[in-house]
Amino acid sequence: MRYTSDLSDPEWELIAYCFPKPATTGRRRRHSYRELLNAMYCLLRNRCQWRDLPKDFPPWPTVYTYFRRWLANGLLEAIHTHLREHLRQLAGRRRQPTAGALDSQTVKGSETCGASGYDAAKKIKGRKRPIVVDTLGLLLLVMVLPANLQDRDAARPLLASVLGTHASLRCLWADGGYAGTLVDWVQRVSRCALQIVRRPAAARGFTLLPRRWVVERTFAWLGRYRRLNRDYERRADVAEAMVYLAMTRLMLRRWVK
């Protein structure tokens, strides 16, 4: 392993079957899928530009082309889903979750960032990442939206998507920013209940709130990847793919011991 972000042999064996088999005709590929994925993890971990990838990786146009190809055909998200379901089974849980947590994170946008906005509450101009995680803190869905959207408004398209793909969900926990009409809307359109976990009125300073700490820990995990500490992507789907890549790397390290 040349870099700490590189995949070990056991980690690569867990996901190698997800990639297409080599073609029997035509020109052979010069670079392995493992090397291409290692280059993406290096970029994600160290916050470098595509053009600044270390020279012992494949050429950056090749890495970028495969990244866009895997984004378009859904391979990156499929690998993430495969790992999440197996981690849940290893933990003695069902493959599909029945409960989870909802929250959002606002990050600053760079000059290359696409559609963005100003979050008056956080005093940050950039993008908002609302996410839904299961009770283990594993990501179910992420969306990247302009930061000027209110939490309740940003959560509605996210919940509509996650409740459609994870029909087994019966309970979601969220903070007071999601209280109000969103709770009634979730109850009306699904069999899931959105429960608000409020901060005690007498609390001072840091207070560990039940259920909500799980999603906060997931944000802390994602913060280990420097590319995610600021939004550099022009397109929202590319920014979402970066989050799935980071969670895939985290799950591989958690799975292989």
Short mmCIF file of C-alpha atoms in Angstrom, two decimals:
data_model
loop_
_atom_site.label_atom_id
_atom_site.label_comp_id
_atom_site.label_asym_id
_atom_site.label_seq_id
_atom_site.Cartn_x
_atom_site.Cartn_y
_atom_site.Cartn_z
CA MET A 1 0.00 0.00 0.00
CA ARG A 2 1.54 3.32 -1.14
CA TYR A 3 -1.10 5.53 0.49
CA THR A 4 -3.29 5.15 3.55
CA SER A 5 -6.36 5.47 1.31
CA ASP A 6 -5.38 2.45 -0.84
CA LEU A 7 -7.49 -0.70 -0.71
CA SER A 8 -5.95 -3.74 0.92
CA ASP A 9 -6.27 -7.16 -0.71
CA PRO A 10 -9.12 -8.33 1.59
CA GLU A 11 -10.99 -5.04 1.06
CA TRP A 12 -10.71 -5.27 -2.71
CA GLU A 13 -11.91 -8.89 -2.71
CA LEU A 14 -15.16 -7.80 -1.06
CA ILE A 15 -16.15 -5.54 -3.95
CA ALA A 16 -14.19 -6.88 -6.93
CA TYR A 17 -17.17 -8.88 -8.22
CA CYS A 18 -19.24 -5.69 -8.54
CA PHE A 19 -17.12 -4.48 -11.45
CA PRO A 20 -17.56 -5.61 -15.08
CA LYS A 21 -15.63 -8.65 -16.22
CA PRO A 22 -12.81 -8.09 -18.74
CA ALA A 23 -13.97 -8.16 -22.34
CA THR A 24 -12.88 -11.15 -24.42
CA THR A 25 -12.42 -9.02 -27.53
CA GLY A 26 -10.94 -5.63 -28.29
CA ARG A 27 -8.03 -3.82 -26.71
CA ARG A 28 -7.14 -4.77 -23.14
CA ARG A 29 -7.44 -2.18 -20.40
CA ARG A 30 -4.13 -0.69 -19.32
CA HIS A 31 -5.26 0.13 -15.76
CA SER A 32 -7.03 -2.09 -13.26
CA TYR A 33 -10.29 -1.11 -11.61
CA ARG A 34 -8.56 -1.32 -8.25
CA GLU A 35 -5.98 1.29 -9.26
CA LEU A 36 -8.68 3.60 -10.58
CA LEU A 37 -10.63 3.29 -7.35
CA ASN A 38 -7.49 3.90 -5.28
CA ALA A 39 -6.93 7.14 -7.21
CA MET A 40 -10.48 8.30 -6.41
CA TYR A 41 -10.01 7.53 -2.71
CA CYS A 42 -6.71 9.42 -2.70
CA LEU A 43 -8.38 12.49 -4.21
CA LEU A 44 -11.25 12.25 -1.74
CA ARG A 45 -9.00 11.82 1.29
CA ASN A 46 -6.43 14.50 0.46
CA ARG A 47 -8.63 17.12 -1.25
CA CYS A 48 -6.40 17.41 -4.30
CA GLN A 49 -7.60 18.39 -7.76
CA TRP A 50 -8.11 15.78 -10.46
CA ARG A 51 -5.09 17.18 -12.32
CA ASP A 52 -2.93 16.90 -9.19
CA LEU A 53 -3.34 13.17 -8.65
CA PRO A 54 0.04 11.55 -7.87
CA LYS A 55 1.84 10.32 -10.97
CA ASP A 56 1.96 6.70 -9.79
CA PHE A 57 -1.80 6.50 -10.37
CA PRO A 58 -3.32 6.21 -13.85
CA PRO A 59 -3.54 9.52 -15.79
CA TRP A 60 -6.14 11.83 -14.29
CA PRO A 61 -8.31 11.99 -17.47
CA THR A 62 -8.62 8.20 -17.32
CA VAL A 63 -9.57 8.24 -13.63
CA TYR A 64 -12.08 11.04 -14.19
CA THR A 65 -13.63 9.27 -17.18
CA TYR A 66 -14.22 6.10 -15.16
CA PHE A 67 -15.58 8.11 -12.26
CA ARG A 68 -18.18 9.75 -14.51
CA ARG A 69 -18.97 6.39 -16.12
CA TRP A 70 -19.56 4.69 -12.76
CA LEU A 71 -21.61 7.64 -11.60
CA ALA A 72 -23.82 7.47 -14.69
CA ASN A 73 -24.45 3.71 -14.54
CA GLY A 74 -25.07 3.69 -10.76
CA LEU A 75 -22.13 1.44 -9.90
CA LEU A 76 -20.80 3.64 -7.07
CA GLU A 77 -24.16 3.69 -5.30
CA ALA A 78 -24.68 -0.04 -5.91
CA ILE A 79 -21.36 -0.89 -4.21
CA HIS A 80 -22.34 1.33 -1.29
CA THR A 81 -25.72 -0.40 -0.94
CA HIS A 82 -24.10 -3.86 -1.09
CA LEU A 83 -21.67 -3.01 1.73
CA ARG A 84 -24.32 -1.40 3.90
CA GLU A 85 -26.62 -4.41 3.71
CA HIS A 86 -23.82 -6.84 4.56
CA LEU A 87 -22.61 -4.72 7.47
CA ARG A 88 -26.13 -4.73 8.86
CA GLN A 89 -26.27 -8.50 8.59
CA LEU A 90 -22.90 -8.83 10.33
CA ALA A 91 -24.30 -6.70 13.15
CA GLY A 92 -27.30 -9.03 13.50
CA ARG A 93 -29.75 -6.66 11.81
CA ARG A 94 -32.07 -7.08 8.87
CA ARG A 95 -30.79 -6.04 5.46
CA GLN A 96 -33.45 -3.32 5.23
CA PRO A 97 -33.71 -0.88 8.15
CA THR A 98 -36.90 -0.12 10.04
CA ALA A 99 -35.64 3.01 11.84
CA GLY A 100 -33.19 5.81 11.20
CA ALA A 101 -32.29 9.43 11.77
CA LEU A 102 -32.50 12.60 9.69
CA ASP A 103 -30.33 15.71 9.78
CA SER A 104 -28.53 18.14 7.47
CA GLN A 105 -25.08 19.68 7.24
CA THR A 106 -24.15 23.01 5.64
CA VAL A 107 -20.71 23.30 4.04
CA LYS A 108 -18.99 26.23 2.39
CA GLY A 109 -18.89 26.27 -1.38
CA SER A 110 -15.77 27.02 -3.39
CA GLU A 111 -15.63 29.25 -6.47
CA THR A 112 -16.15 26.12 -8.60
CA CYS A 113 -19.28 25.09 -6.68
CA GLY A 114 -22.48 24.91 -8.67
CA ALA A 115 -25.91 26.12 -7.48
CA SER A 116 -25.50 27.37 -3.92
CA GLY A 117 -27.15 29.70 -1.41
CA TYR A 118 -26.70 31.47 1.92
CA ASP A 119 -27.69 29.72 5.14
CA ALA A 120 -28.66 32.58 7.45
CA ALA A 121 -28.75 30.35 10.55
CA LYS A 122 -25.22 28.98 10.04
CA LYS A 123 -23.96 32.16 8.29
CA ILE A 124 -22.44 30.02 5.54
CA LYS A 125 -22.69 30.40 1.78
CA GLY A 126 -22.57 27.04 0.07
CA ARG A 127 -24.58 23.86 -0.03
CA LYS A 128 -26.70 21.78 2.31
CA ARG A 129 -26.40 18.00 2.65
CA PRO A 130 -29.52 16.47 4.19
CA ILE A 131 -28.98 12.76 4.91
CA VAL A 132 -30.88 9.80 6.33
CA VAL A 133 -28.95 7.09 8.20
CA ASP A 134 -29.97 3.84 9.86
CA THR A 135 -29.54 3.12 13.58
CA LEU A 136 -25.92 2.05 12.97
CA GLY A 137 -25.11 5.39 11.35
CA LEU A 138 -24.81 3.90 7.86
CA LEU A 139 -25.97 6.15 5.06
CA LEU A 140 -29.30 5.43 3.37
CA LEU A 141 -29.57 8.50 1.16
CA VAL A 142 -27.95 11.91 0.67
CA MET A 143 -29.00 14.92 -1.39
CA VAL A 144 -26.97 18.03 -2.16
CA LEU A 145 -29.04 21.22 -2.32
CA PRO A 146 -28.47 25.00 -2.07
CA ALA A 147 -27.86 26.09 1.52
CA ASN A 148 -30.60 28.74 1.51
CA LEU A 149 -33.31 26.06 1.70
CA GLN A 150 -34.92 25.58 5.11
CA ASP A 151 -34.31 22.19 6.71
CA ARG A 152 -37.97 21.22 6.35
CA ASP A 153 -38.05 22.18 2.66
CA ALA A 154 -34.78 20.37 1.95
CA ALA A 155 -35.99 17.26 3.79
CA ARG A 156 -39.18 16.77 1.79
CA PRO A 157 -37.62 15.56 -1.52
CA LEU A 158 -35.10 13.52 0.48
CA LEU A 159 -37.81 11.78 2.50
CA ALA A 160 -39.97 11.22 -0.57
CA SER A 161 -37.07 9.36 -2.17
CA VAL A 162 -35.89 7.39 0.87
CA LEU A 163 -39.40 6.29 1.84
CA GLY A 164 -39.91 5.05 -1.70
CA THR A 165 -36.69 3.01 -1.80
CA HIS A 166 -36.83 1.85 1.85
CA ALA A 167 -40.47 0.99 2.41
CA SER A 168 -39.55 -0.91 5.58
CA LEU A 169 -38.85 2.33 7.49
CA ARG A 170 -41.30 2.84 10.33
CA CYS A 171 -39.61 5.51 12.46
CA LEU A 172 -37.25 8.43 11.82
CA TRP A 173 -35.78 10.74 14.45
CA ALA A 174 -34.97 14.40 13.78
CA ASP A 175 -34.28 17.63 15.65
CA GLY A 176 -36.64 20.53 16.28
CA GLY A 177 -35.85 22.14 12.94
CA TYR A 178 -38.04 19.52 11.25
CA ALA A 179 -41.08 20.00 13.50
CA GLY A 180 -44.37 21.25 12.13
CA THR A 181 -46.03 20.42 8.83
CA LEU A 182 -43.28 17.98 7.79
CA VAL A 183 -44.30 15.57 10.58
CA ASP A 184 -47.91 15.55 9.36
CA TRP A 185 -46.81 15.17 5.73
CA VAL A 186 -44.67 12.10 6.49
CA GLN A 187 -47.53 10.48 8.41
CA ARG A 188 -49.93 11.22 5.55
CA VAL A 189 -47.83 9.84 2.67
CA SER A 190 -46.23 6.82 4.39
CA ARG A 191 -46.42 4.36 7.25
CA CYS A 192 -43.35 5.94 8.81
CA ALA A 193 -43.47 8.23 11.86
CA LEU A 194 -41.19 11.27 12.10
CA GLN A 195 -40.38 11.79 15.78
CA ILE A 196 -38.82 15.05 16.98
CA VAL A 197 -36.09 14.74 19.61
CA ARG A 198 -35.92 18.12 21.34
CA ARG A 199 -33.11 19.55 23.40
CA PRO A 200 -34.07 19.85 27.09
CA ALA A 201 -34.94 23.43 28.04
CA ALA A 202 -32.64 23.32 31.07
CA ALA A 203 -29.65 21.96 29.14
CA ARG A 204 -26.48 24.04 29.03
CA GLY A 205 -23.56 23.40 26.70
CA PHE A 206 -23.10 20.07 24.98
CA THR A 207 -25.89 17.56 25.61
CA LEU A 208 -25.98 14.05 24.17
CA LEU A 209 -29.48 13.61 22.80
CA PRO A 210 -30.91 10.11 22.36
CA ARG A 211 -31.13 8.80 18.79
CA ARG A 212 -29.92 12.06 17.25
CA TRP A 213 -26.26 11.45 18.10
CA VAL A 214 -26.10 8.65 15.52
CA VAL A 215 -26.48 10.96 12.52
CA GLU A 216 -24.12 13.51 14.07
CA ARG A 217 -21.48 10.78 14.33
CA THR A 218 -21.94 10.02 10.62
CA PHE A 219 -21.18 13.66 9.80
CA ALA A 220 -18.03 13.35 11.93
CA TRP A 221 -17.01 10.25 9.94
CA LEU A 222 -17.46 12.12 6.67
CA GLY A 223 -15.38 14.99 8.00
CA ARG A 224 -12.30 12.76 7.88
CA TYR A 225 -12.35 13.13 4.10
CA ARG A 226 -11.00 16.57 3.26
CA ARG A 227 -12.72 16.78 -0.10
CA LEU A 228 -16.05 16.86 1.77
CA ASN A 229 -15.12 19.68 4.16
CA ARG A 230 -15.92 22.14 1.36
CA ASP A 231 -18.03 21.67 -1.75
CA TYR A 232 -15.90 21.83 -4.90
CA GLU A 233 -18.30 20.15 -7.34
CA ARG A 234 -20.23 21.95 -10.06
CA ARG A 235 -22.95 19.28 -10.21
CA ALA A 236 -24.99 18.08 -7.27
CA ASP A 237 -24.93 14.43 -8.39
CA VAL A 238 -21.11 14.51 -8.42
CA ALA A 239 -21.10 15.92 -4.88
CA GLU A 240 -23.47 13.14 -3.79
CA ALA A 241 -21.23 10.51 -5.40
CA MET A 242 -18.30 11.82 -3.34
CA VAL A 243 -20.30 11.18 -0.16
CA TYR A 244 -21.13 7.63 -1.26
CA LEU A 245 -17.46 7.02 -2.09
CA ALA A 246 -16.42 8.21 1.38
CA MET A 247 -18.98 5.98 3.11
CA THR A 248 -17.90 3.01 0.99
CA ARG A 249 -14.31 3.48 2.13
CA LEU A 250 -15.40 3.83 5.76
CA MET A 251 -17.49 0.67 5.60
CA LEU A 252 -14.67 -1.34 4.01
CA ARG A 253 -12.34 -0.38 6.85
CA ARG A 254 -15.02 -1.18 9.40
CA TRP A 255 -15.79 -4.54 7.82
CA VAL A 256 -12.25 -5.82 7.27
CA LYS A 257 -10.37 -6.12 10.56
#
